[in-house]
């Protein structure tokens, strides 16, 4: 398990394939926005307050990530997100496989997968801004 501050596991999800974040891609982000999904199911009653219960044993978290890459890294990230491969250095098979990434605030390695494929936008002759949405279970 992650530190006592986080309910998220720093171990890979059970029976789900994962790959390592490519070593030649940046490990720092220019923006990081997290949102934990609501873990409750609320049911309205005809009288009295709504009842609530847990939806799942662990929350899911969506993370919007922004990076600024050199144009050469653009090709690497696109191949990593879309591509396959075997072993820890292959691609995510279009977002199916989890990948490891070090959380910028807690310093722990967590397991994420793409919710949306990376979106690329030119930022001059040699730079590319990347926007991605990841999820963590």
Short mmCIF file of C-alpha atoms in Angstrom, two decimals:
data_model
loop_
_atom_site.label_atom_id
_atom_site.label_comp_id
_atom_site.label_asym_id
_atom_site.label_seq_id
_atom_site.Cartn_x
_atom_site.Cartn_y
_atom_site.Cartn_z
CA UNK A 1 0.00 0.00 0.00
CA UNK A 2 1.01 3.60 -0.44
CA UNK A 3 1.82 5.72 2.59
CA UNK A 4 -0.82 6.22 5.29
CA UNK A 5 -1.95 9.43 3.57
CA UNK A 6 -3.18 7.61 0.44
CA UNK A 7 -5.67 4.75 -0.02
CA UNK A 8 -4.12 3.99 -3.40
CA UNK A 9 -1.93 0.98 -3.91
CA UNK A 10 1.58 1.35 -5.18
CA UNK A 11 1.31 -2.28 -6.31
CA UNK A 12 -0.06 -3.16 -9.74
CA UNK A 13 -3.80 -3.93 -9.92
CA UNK A 14 -4.49 -7.67 -9.74
CA UNK A 15 -4.19 -9.56 -13.01
CA UNK A 16 -3.89 -6.40 -15.09
CA UNK A 17 -0.89 -6.05 -17.39
CA UNK A 18 1.33 -3.03 -16.95
CA UNK A 19 4.37 -1.42 -18.52
CA UNK A 20 6.96 1.05 -17.25
CA UNK A 21 6.88 4.71 -18.28
CA UNK A 22 9.59 5.05 -20.97
CA UNK A 23 12.90 6.11 -19.46
CA UNK A 24 13.61 8.66 -22.20
CA UNK A 25 10.29 10.52 -21.66
CA UNK A 26 10.05 13.28 -19.04
CA UNK A 27 9.12 12.30 -15.53
CA UNK A 28 7.96 15.79 -14.59
CA UNK A 29 4.68 17.44 -15.55
CA UNK A 30 3.74 21.03 -16.26
CA UNK A 31 0.20 20.56 -14.88
CA UNK A 32 -1.46 17.94 -12.65
CA UNK A 33 -5.16 18.04 -11.71
CA UNK A 34 -6.75 15.21 -9.70
CA UNK A 35 -10.39 14.39 -9.01
CA UNK A 36 -11.53 11.42 -6.95
CA UNK A 37 -14.73 9.87 -8.29
CA UNK A 38 -17.72 9.77 -5.94
CA UNK A 39 -17.61 6.47 -4.07
CA UNK A 40 -21.22 6.68 -2.91
CA UNK A 41 -24.52 5.59 -4.34
CA UNK A 42 -27.34 7.77 -3.07
CA UNK A 43 -30.91 6.55 -3.08
CA UNK A 44 -33.79 8.96 -2.44
CA UNK A 45 -36.38 7.82 0.05
CA UNK A 46 -40.03 8.83 -0.03
CA UNK A 47 -39.59 10.17 3.51
CA UNK A 48 -36.42 11.22 5.27
CA UNK A 49 -32.87 11.73 4.12
CA UNK A 50 -31.38 9.80 1.20
CA UNK A 51 -29.61 6.55 1.99
CA UNK A 52 -26.02 6.09 0.90
CA UNK A 53 -23.77 3.10 0.41
CA UNK A 54 -20.32 2.48 -0.99
CA UNK A 55 -20.05 1.98 -4.73
CA UNK A 56 -16.69 0.20 -4.56
CA UNK A 57 -14.05 -0.78 -2.03
CA UNK A 58 -11.43 1.55 -3.54
CA UNK A 59 -12.00 4.90 -5.20
CA UNK A 60 -10.93 5.68 -8.72
CA UNK A 61 -9.15 8.90 -9.42
CA UNK A 62 -8.99 10.82 -12.70
CA UNK A 63 -5.87 12.85 -13.37
CA UNK A 64 -5.51 15.50 -16.07
CA UNK A 65 -1.83 15.77 -16.98
CA UNK A 66 -0.01 18.34 -19.06
CA UNK A 67 3.56 18.07 -20.33
CA UNK A 68 5.79 20.03 -22.62
CA UNK A 69 7.86 17.78 -24.87
CA UNK A 70 10.57 18.17 -27.43
CA UNK A 71 9.31 17.19 -30.90
CA UNK A 72 11.33 13.94 -30.76
CA UNK A 73 9.57 12.92 -27.54
CA UNK A 74 6.21 13.40 -29.28
CA UNK A 75 6.86 10.33 -31.43
CA UNK A 76 7.92 8.30 -28.38
CA UNK A 77 4.84 9.22 -26.31
CA UNK A 78 2.46 8.58 -29.19
CA UNK A 79 4.02 5.16 -29.79
CA UNK A 80 3.88 4.36 -26.06
CA UNK A 81 0.18 5.27 -25.80
CA UNK A 82 -0.96 3.59 -29.00
CA UNK A 83 1.50 0.75 -29.40
CA UNK A 84 1.79 -2.75 -28.16
CA UNK A 85 4.88 -4.67 -27.30
CA UNK A 86 5.88 -7.14 -24.69
CA UNK A 87 7.64 -6.86 -21.40
CA UNK A 88 7.91 -3.84 -19.14
CA UNK A 89 9.02 -1.47 -21.90
CA UNK A 90 6.27 -2.05 -24.45
CA UNK A 91 3.33 0.22 -25.14
CA UNK A 92 -0.05 0.41 -23.44
CA UNK A 93 -1.99 -1.24 -26.31
CA UNK A 94 -4.10 1.85 -26.89
CA UNK A 95 -4.61 2.50 -23.17
CA UNK A 96 -5.54 -1.04 -22.11
CA UNK A 97 -2.42 -1.63 -20.00
CA UNK A 98 -1.52 0.29 -16.88
CA UNK A 99 1.78 2.14 -16.71
CA UNK A 100 3.92 3.37 -13.84
CA UNK A 101 4.50 7.03 -13.13
CA UNK A 102 5.89 8.82 -10.10
CA UNK A 103 3.27 11.04 -8.48
CA UNK A 104 4.60 14.63 -8.38
CA UNK A 105 3.38 15.31 -4.83
CA UNK A 106 3.86 12.13 -2.82
CA UNK A 107 6.92 10.82 -4.71
CA UNK A 108 5.47 7.28 -4.86
CA UNK A 109 5.24 5.21 -8.03
CA UNK A 110 1.58 4.68 -8.92
CA UNK A 111 -0.19 2.73 -11.65
CA UNK A 112 -2.24 4.67 -14.20
CA UNK A 113 -3.89 4.02 -17.54
CA UNK A 114 -5.06 6.32 -20.29
CA UNK A 115 -8.71 7.37 -20.17
CA UNK A 116 -8.18 9.58 -23.21
CA UNK A 117 -5.31 9.30 -25.64
CA UNK A 118 -2.78 12.16 -25.54
CA UNK A 119 -3.71 15.36 -27.33
CA UNK A 120 -0.78 17.19 -28.96
CA UNK A 121 -0.51 20.89 -29.79
CA UNK A 122 2.44 22.70 -31.33
CA UNK A 123 4.22 25.23 -29.14
CA UNK A 124 6.79 26.59 -31.54
CA UNK A 125 9.22 24.90 -33.88
CA UNK A 126 10.61 22.25 -31.51
CA UNK A 127 8.11 22.01 -28.63
CA UNK A 128 4.82 20.16 -28.26
CA UNK A 129 2.25 20.64 -25.48
CA UNK A 130 0.57 17.38 -24.46
CA UNK A 131 -2.73 16.97 -22.60
CA UNK A 132 -3.71 13.56 -21.21
CA UNK A 133 -6.35 12.09 -18.92
CA UNK A 134 -5.30 9.13 -16.78
CA UNK A 135 -7.07 7.04 -14.17
CA UNK A 136 -5.75 5.38 -11.08
CA UNK A 137 -7.56 2.54 -9.36
#
